[in-house]
Short mmCIF file of C-alpha atoms and ligand atoms in Angstrom, two decimals:
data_model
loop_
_atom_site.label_atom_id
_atom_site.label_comp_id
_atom_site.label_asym_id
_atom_site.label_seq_id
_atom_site.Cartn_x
_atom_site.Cartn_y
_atom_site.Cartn_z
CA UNK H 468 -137.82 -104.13 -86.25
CA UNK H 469 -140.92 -104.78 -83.87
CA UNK H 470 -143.76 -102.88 -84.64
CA UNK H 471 -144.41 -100.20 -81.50
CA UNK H 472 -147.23 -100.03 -80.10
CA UNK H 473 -150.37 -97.91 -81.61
CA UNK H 474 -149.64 -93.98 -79.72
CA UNK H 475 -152.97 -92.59 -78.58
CA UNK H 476 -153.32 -88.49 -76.82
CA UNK H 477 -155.56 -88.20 -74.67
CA UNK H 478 -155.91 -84.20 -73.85
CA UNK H 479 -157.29 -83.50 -70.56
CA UNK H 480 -156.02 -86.97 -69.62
CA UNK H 481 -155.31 -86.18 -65.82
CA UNK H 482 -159.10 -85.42 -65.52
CA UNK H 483 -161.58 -87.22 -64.63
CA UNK H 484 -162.77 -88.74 -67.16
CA UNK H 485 -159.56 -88.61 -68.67
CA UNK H 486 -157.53 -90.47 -66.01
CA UNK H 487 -159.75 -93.87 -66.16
CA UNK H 488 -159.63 -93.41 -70.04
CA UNK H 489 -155.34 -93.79 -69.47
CA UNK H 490 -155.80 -96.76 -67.10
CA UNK H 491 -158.04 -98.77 -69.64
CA UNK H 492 -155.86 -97.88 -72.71
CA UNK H 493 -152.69 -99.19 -70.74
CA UNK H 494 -154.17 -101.68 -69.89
CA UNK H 495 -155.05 -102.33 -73.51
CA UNK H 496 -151.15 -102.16 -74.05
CA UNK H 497 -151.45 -99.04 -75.84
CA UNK H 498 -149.10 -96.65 -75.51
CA UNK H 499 -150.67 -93.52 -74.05
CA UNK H 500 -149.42 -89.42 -74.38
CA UNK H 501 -151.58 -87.90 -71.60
CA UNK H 502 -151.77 -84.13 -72.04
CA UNK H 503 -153.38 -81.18 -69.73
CA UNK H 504 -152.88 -78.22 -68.18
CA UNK H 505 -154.08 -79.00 -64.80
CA UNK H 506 -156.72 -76.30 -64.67
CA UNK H 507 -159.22 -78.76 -62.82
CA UNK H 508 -157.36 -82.23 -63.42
CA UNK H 509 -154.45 -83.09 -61.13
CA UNK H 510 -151.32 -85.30 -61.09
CA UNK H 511 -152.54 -87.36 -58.55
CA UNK H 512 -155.70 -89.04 -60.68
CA UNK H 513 -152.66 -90.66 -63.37
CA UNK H 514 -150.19 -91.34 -59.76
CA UNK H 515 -150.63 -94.96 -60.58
CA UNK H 516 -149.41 -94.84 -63.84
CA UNK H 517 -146.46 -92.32 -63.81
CA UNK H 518 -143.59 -95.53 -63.39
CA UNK H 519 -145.23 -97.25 -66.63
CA UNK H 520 -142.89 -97.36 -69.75
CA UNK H 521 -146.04 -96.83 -72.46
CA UNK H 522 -147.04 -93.47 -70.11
CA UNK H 523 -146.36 -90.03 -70.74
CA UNK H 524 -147.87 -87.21 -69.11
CA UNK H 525 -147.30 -83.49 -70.48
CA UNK H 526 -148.42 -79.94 -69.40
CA UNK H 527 -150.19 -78.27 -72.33
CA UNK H 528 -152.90 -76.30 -73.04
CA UNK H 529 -154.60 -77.48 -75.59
CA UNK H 530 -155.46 -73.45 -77.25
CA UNK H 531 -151.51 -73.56 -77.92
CA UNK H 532 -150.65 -76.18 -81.31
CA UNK H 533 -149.56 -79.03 -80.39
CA UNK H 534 -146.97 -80.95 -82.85
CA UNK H 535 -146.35 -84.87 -81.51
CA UNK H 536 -146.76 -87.74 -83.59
CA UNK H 537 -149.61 -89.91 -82.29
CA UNK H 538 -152.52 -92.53 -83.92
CA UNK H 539 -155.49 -91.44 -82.43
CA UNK H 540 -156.43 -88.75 -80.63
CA UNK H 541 -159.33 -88.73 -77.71
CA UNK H 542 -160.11 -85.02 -77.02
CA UNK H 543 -161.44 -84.48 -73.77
CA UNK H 544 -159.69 -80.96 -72.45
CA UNK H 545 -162.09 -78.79 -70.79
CA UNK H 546 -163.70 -77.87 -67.29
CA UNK H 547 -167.01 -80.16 -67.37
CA UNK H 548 -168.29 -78.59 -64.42
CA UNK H 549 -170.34 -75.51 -64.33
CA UNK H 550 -168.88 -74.29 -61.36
CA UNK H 551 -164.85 -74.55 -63.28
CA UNK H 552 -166.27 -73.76 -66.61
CA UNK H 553 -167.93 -70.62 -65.13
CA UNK H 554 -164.83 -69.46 -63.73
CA UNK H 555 -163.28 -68.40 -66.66
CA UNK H 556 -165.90 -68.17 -69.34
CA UNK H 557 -163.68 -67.05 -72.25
CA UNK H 558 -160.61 -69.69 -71.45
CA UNK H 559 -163.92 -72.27 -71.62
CA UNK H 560 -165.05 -71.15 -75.02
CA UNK H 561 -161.33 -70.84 -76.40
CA UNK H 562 -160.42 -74.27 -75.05
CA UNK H 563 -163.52 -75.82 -76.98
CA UNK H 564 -162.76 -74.03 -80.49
CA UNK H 565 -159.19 -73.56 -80.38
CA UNK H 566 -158.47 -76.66 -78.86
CA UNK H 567 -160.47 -78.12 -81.62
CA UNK H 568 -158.99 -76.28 -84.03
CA UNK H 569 -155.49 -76.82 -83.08
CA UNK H 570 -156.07 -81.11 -82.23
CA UNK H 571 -158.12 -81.28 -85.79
CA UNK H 572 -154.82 -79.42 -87.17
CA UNK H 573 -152.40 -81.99 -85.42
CA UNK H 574 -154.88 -84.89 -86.36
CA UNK H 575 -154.85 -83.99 -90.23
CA UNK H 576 -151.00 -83.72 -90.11
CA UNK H 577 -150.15 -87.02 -88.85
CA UNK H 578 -153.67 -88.45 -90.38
CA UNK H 579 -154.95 -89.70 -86.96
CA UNK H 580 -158.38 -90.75 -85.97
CA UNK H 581 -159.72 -88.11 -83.86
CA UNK H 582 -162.52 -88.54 -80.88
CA UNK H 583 -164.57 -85.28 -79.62
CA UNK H 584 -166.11 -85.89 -75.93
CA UNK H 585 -168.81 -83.51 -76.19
CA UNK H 586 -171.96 -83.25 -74.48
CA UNK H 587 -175.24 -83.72 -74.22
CA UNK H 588 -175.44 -79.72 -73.27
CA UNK H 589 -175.36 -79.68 -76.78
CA UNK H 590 -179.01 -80.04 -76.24
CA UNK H 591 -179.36 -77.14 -74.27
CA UNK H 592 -182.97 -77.25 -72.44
CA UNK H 593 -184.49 -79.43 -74.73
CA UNK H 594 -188.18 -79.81 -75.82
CA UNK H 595 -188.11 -83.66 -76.68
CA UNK H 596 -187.82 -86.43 -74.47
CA UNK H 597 -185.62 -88.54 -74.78
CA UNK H 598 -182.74 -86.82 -76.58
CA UNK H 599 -182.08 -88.20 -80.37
CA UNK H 600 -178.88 -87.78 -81.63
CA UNK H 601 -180.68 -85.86 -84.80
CA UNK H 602 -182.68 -83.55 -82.45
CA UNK H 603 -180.70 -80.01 -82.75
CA UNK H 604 -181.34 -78.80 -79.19
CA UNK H 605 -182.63 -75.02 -77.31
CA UNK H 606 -180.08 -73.56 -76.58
CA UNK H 607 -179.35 -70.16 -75.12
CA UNK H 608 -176.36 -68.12 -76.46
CA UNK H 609 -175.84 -65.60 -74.08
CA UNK H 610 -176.09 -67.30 -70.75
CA UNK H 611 -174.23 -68.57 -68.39
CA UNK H 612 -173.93 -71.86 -69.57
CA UNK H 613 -173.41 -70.99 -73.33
CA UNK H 614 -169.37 -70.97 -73.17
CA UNK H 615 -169.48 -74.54 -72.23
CA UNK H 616 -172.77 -75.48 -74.41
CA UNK H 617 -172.06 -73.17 -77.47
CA UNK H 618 -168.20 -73.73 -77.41
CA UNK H 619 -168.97 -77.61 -77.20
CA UNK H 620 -171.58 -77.26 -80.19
CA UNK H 621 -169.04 -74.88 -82.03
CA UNK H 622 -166.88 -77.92 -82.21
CA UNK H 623 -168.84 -81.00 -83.12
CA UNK H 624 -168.86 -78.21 -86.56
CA UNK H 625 -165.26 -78.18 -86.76
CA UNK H 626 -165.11 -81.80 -86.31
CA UNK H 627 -167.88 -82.19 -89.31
CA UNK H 628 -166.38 -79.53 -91.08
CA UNK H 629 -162.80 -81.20 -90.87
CA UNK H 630 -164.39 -84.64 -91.82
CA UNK H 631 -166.52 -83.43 -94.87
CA UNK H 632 -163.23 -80.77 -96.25
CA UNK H 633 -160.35 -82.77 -95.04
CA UNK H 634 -161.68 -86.66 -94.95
CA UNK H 635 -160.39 -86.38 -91.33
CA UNK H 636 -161.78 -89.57 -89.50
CA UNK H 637 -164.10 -88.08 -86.55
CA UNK H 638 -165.87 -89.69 -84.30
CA UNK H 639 -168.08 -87.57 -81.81
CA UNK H 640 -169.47 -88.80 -78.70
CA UNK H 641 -172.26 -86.96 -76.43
CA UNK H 642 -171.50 -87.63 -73.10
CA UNK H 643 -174.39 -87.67 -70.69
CA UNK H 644 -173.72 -87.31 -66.68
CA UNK H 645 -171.01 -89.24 -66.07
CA UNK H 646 -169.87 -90.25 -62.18
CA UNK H 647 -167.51 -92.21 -60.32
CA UNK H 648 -164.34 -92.20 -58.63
CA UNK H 649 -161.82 -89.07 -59.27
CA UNK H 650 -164.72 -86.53 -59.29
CA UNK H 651 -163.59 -83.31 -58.10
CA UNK H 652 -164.89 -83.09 -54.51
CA UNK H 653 -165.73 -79.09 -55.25
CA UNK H 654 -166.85 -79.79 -58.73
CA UNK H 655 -170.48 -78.40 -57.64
CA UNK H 656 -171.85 -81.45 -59.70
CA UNK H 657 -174.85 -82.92 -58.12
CA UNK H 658 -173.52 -86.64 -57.20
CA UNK H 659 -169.94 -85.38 -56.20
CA UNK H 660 -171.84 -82.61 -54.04
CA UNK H 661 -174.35 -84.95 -52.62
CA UNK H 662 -171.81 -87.47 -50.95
CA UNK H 663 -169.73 -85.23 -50.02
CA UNK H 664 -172.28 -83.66 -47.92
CA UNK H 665 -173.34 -86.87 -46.86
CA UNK H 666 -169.86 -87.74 -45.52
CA UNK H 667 -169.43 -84.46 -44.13
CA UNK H 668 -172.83 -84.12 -42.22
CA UNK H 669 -173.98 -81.05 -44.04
CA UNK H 670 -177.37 -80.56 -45.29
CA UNK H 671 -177.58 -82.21 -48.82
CA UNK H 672 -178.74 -79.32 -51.09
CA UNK H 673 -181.59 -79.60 -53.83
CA UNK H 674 -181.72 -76.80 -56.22
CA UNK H 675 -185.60 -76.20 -57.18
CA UNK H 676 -188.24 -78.86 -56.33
CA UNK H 677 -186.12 -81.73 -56.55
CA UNK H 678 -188.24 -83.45 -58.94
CA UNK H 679 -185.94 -82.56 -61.74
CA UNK H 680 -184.78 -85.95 -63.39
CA UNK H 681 -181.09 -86.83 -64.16
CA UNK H 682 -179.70 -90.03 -65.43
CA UNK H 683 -176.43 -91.20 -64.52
CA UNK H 684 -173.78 -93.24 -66.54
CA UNK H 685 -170.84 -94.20 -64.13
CA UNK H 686 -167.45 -94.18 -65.46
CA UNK H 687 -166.69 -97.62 -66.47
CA UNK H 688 -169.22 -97.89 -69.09
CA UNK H 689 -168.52 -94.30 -70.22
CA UNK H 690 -164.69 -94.96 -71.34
CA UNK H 691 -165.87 -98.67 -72.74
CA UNK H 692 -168.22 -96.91 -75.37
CA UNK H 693 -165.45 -93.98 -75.87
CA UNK H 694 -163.37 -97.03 -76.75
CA UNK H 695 -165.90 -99.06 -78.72
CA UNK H 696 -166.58 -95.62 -80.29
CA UNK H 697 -162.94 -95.21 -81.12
CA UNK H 698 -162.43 -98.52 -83.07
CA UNK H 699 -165.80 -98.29 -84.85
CA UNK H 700 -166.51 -98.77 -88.90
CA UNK H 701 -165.04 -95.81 -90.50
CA UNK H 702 -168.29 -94.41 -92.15
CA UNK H 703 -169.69 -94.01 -88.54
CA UNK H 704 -168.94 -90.75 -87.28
CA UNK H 705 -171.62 -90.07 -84.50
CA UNK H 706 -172.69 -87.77 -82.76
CA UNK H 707 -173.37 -90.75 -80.61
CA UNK H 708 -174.71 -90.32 -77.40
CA UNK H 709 -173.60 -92.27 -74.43
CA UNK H 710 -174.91 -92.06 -71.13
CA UNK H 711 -177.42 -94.44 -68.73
CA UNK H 712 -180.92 -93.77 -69.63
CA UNK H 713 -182.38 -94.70 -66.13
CA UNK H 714 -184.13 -91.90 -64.77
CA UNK H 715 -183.62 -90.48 -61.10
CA UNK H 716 -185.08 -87.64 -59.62
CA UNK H 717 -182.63 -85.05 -57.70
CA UNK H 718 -184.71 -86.00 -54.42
CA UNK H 719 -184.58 -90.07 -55.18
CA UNK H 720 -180.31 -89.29 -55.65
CA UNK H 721 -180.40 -88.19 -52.27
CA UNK H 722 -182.12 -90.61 -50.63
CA UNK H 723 -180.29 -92.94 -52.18
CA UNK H 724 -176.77 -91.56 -51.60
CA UNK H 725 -178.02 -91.27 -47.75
CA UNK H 726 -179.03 -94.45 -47.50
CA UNK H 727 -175.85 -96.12 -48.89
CA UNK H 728 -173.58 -93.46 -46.55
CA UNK H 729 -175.69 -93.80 -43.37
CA UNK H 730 -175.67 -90.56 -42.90
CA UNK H 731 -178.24 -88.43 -41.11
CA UNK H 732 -177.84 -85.10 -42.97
CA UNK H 733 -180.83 -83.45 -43.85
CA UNK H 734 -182.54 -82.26 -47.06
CA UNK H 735 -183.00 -78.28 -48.01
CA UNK H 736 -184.09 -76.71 -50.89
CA UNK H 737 -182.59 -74.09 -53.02
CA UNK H 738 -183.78 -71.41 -55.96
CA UNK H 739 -182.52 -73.68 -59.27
CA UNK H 740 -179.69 -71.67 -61.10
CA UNK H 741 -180.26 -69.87 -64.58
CA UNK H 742 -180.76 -72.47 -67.65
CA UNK H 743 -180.64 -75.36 -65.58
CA UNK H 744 -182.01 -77.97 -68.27
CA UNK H 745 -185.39 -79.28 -66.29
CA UNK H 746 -185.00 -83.32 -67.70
CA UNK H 747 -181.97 -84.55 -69.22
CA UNK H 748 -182.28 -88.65 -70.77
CA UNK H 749 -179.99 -90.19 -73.57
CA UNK H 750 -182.20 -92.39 -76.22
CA UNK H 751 -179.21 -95.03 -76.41
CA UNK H 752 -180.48 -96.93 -79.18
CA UNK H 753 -178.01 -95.70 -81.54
CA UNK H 754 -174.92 -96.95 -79.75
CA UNK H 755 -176.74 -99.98 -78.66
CA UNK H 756 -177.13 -101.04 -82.53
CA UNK H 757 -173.70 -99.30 -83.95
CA UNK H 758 -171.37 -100.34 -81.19
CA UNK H 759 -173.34 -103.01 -79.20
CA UNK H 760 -172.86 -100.68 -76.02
CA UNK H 761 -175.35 -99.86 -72.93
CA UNK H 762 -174.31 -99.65 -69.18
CA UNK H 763 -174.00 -102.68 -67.33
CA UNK H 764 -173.18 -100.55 -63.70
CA UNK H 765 -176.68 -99.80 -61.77
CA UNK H 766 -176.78 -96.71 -59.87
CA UNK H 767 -175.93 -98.39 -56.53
CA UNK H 768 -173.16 -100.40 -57.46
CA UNK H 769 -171.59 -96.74 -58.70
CA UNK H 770 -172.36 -94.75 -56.49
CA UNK H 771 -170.59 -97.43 -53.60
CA UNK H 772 -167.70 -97.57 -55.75
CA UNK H 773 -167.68 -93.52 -55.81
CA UNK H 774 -168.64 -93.15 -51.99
CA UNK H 775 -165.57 -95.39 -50.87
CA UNK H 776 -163.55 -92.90 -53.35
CA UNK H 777 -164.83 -90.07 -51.50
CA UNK H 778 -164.18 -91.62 -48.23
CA UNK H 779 -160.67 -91.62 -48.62
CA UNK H 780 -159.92 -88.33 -50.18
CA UNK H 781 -162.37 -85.85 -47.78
N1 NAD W 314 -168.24 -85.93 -66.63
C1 NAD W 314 -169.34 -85.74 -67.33
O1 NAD W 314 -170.43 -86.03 -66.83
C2 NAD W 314 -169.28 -85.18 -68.73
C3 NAD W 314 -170.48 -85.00 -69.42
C4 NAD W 314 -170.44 -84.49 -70.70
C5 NAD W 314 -169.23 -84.21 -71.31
N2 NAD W 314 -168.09 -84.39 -70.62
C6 NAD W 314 -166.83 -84.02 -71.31
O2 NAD W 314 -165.82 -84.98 -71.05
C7 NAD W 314 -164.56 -84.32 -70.92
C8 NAD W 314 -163.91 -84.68 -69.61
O3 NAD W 314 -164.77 -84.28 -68.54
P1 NAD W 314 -164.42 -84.60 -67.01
O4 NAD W 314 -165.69 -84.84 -66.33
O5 NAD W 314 -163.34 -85.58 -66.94
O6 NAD W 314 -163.91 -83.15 -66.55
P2 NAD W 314 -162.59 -82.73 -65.80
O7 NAD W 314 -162.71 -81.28 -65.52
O8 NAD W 314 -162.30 -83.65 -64.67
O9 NAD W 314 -161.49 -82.99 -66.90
C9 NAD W 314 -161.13 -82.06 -67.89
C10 NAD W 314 -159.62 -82.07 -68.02
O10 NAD W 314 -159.23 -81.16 -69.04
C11 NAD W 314 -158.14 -80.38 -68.57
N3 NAD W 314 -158.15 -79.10 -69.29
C12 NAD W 314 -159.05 -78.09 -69.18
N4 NAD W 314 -158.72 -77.09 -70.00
C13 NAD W 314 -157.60 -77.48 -70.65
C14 NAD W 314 -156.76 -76.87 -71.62
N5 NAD W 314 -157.03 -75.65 -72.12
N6 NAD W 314 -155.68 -77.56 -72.05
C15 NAD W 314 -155.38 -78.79 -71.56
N7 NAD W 314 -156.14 -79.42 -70.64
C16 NAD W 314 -157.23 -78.77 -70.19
C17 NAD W 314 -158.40 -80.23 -67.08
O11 NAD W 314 -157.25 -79.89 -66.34
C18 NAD W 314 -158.91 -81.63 -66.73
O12 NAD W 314 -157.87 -82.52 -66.43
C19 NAD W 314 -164.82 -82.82 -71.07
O13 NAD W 314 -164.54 -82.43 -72.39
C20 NAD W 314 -166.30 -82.70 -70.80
O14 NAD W 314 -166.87 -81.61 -71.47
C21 NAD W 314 -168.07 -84.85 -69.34
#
């Protein structure tokens, strides 16, 4: 009999992140179980791949067990946003531990290889610049943010703990800002907000100064390193993190996104929101030298590719 082709999960698959993950592993003539509950992901990001034979898409919440038979899992279930993970602080937390929990379960039981997206939140507001992989973060655990940045933290242990009781092959990216096409237009996320004001003629809102830095990985790159990441030496279990170290100011985003729009909204400043992390840059060098990875998109090749996204869709 013909062997069948390798049978990857993907949970939170019809996100965004998710969804472009799908298209490249078809693509790689995978066969691909996309799984989510559709709390901020939607049928409509996986559309194109519905029809295709190696594509599955199921509604599950990841907090329940999960028993399928799969090779490798990629677990990217939960709201990314602060403005969705906010919404339902506890569901956040118990979708980072239990879903965890219950994936590292399913992956010791059929001995897959298991991928954690987490975050570089996991860095809280940090007080070194850029962030190492081996620097431990400042981070707060009561605040706002901590059911996204504690749950996330919370399971980079399970995944260590699972790997150093179990043997369980883990592999543990941190994903920096990530944009591109299939952003949630409401998401509240500063390049999704930005052209979306833009195209809408609203003022373009800056929270604090403006001179707050960002740097910006756009999507492409992001699922080639998950991928790389995935198919890496055994003994290399991250954390890794993954993201575009090219700095941008908040106020440099905007000009840019107006320029490339043409739009003549203006520019207002707002009070910047509890914990809001002041600088944010990946040091890259580890996946550089591990899996021969750094971006190859430039911010304004990625954010054209995301504005003509948001064109059609607001
Ligand atoms: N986009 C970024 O810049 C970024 C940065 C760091 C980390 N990440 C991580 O990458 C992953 C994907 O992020 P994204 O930007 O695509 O966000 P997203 O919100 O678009 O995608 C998350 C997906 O998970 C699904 N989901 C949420 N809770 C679930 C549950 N309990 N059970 C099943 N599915 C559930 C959602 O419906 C959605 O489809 C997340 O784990 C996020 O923490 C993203």
């Amino acid at each position: 009999m013909q062997k069948t082709a390798e049978k990857i999960l993907v949970t939170g698959g019809a996100g965004f992140l998710g969804s472009h993950l799908c298209d490249r592993l078809i693509q790689a003539g995978l066969d691909v179980l996309c799984v989510d509950n559709f709390y901020t992901g939607s049928k409509r990001n996986v559309q194109q791949l519905l029809d295709h034979p190696r594509f599955e898409l199921m509604r599950h919440d990841v907090t329940f067990p999960l028993y399928v038979e799969v090779d490798q899992i990629y677990n990217l279930a939960c709201p990314a946003s602060p403005i969705h993970y906010q919404w339902d602080p506890v569901q956040t937390t118990k979708t980072s531990v239990h879903g965890a929990i219950n994936l590292l379960g399913l992956a010791k039981r059929v001995r897959a290889r298991i991928l954690q997206a987490s975050t570089s939140e996991v860095y809280g507001d940090p007080e070194v610049h850029p962030q190492r992989e081996d620097y431990w973060g400042r981070v707060n655990p009561i605040g706002i943010r901590s059911c996204y940045d504690e749950g996330k933290r919370c399971a980079e242990t399970l995944f260590f703990d699972y790997w150093r009781q179990h043997q369980l092959q883990i592999k543990v990216v941190r994903i920096f800002n990530t944009y591109g096409p299939r952003m949630h237009p409401r998401d509240g996320r500063v390049v999704s907000n930005f052209i979306v004001q833009a195209l809408t003629g609203q003022d373009i809102t800056i929270y604090g100064s403006g001179a707050q830095t960002r740097s910006f990985c756009y999507v492409d790159d992001l699922v080639d390193a998950m991928i790389r990441m995935m198919g890496s030496d055994a003994d290399f279990t991250g954390p890794v993190n993954i993201g575009n170290p090219s700095e941008f100011t908040m106020l440099e985003l905007a000009e840019q996104v107006l320029r490339l729009t043409g739009s003549k909204s203006k520019i207002v400043f707002e009070p910047l929101p509890q914990d809001d992390p002041k600088q944010r840059q990946p040091d890259i060098a580890l996946a550089k030298s591990r899996l021969g990875w750094s971006p190859s998109v430039c911010l304004e090749d990625g954010l054209k590719e995301t504005i003509r996204y948001f064109k059609e869709i607001v």
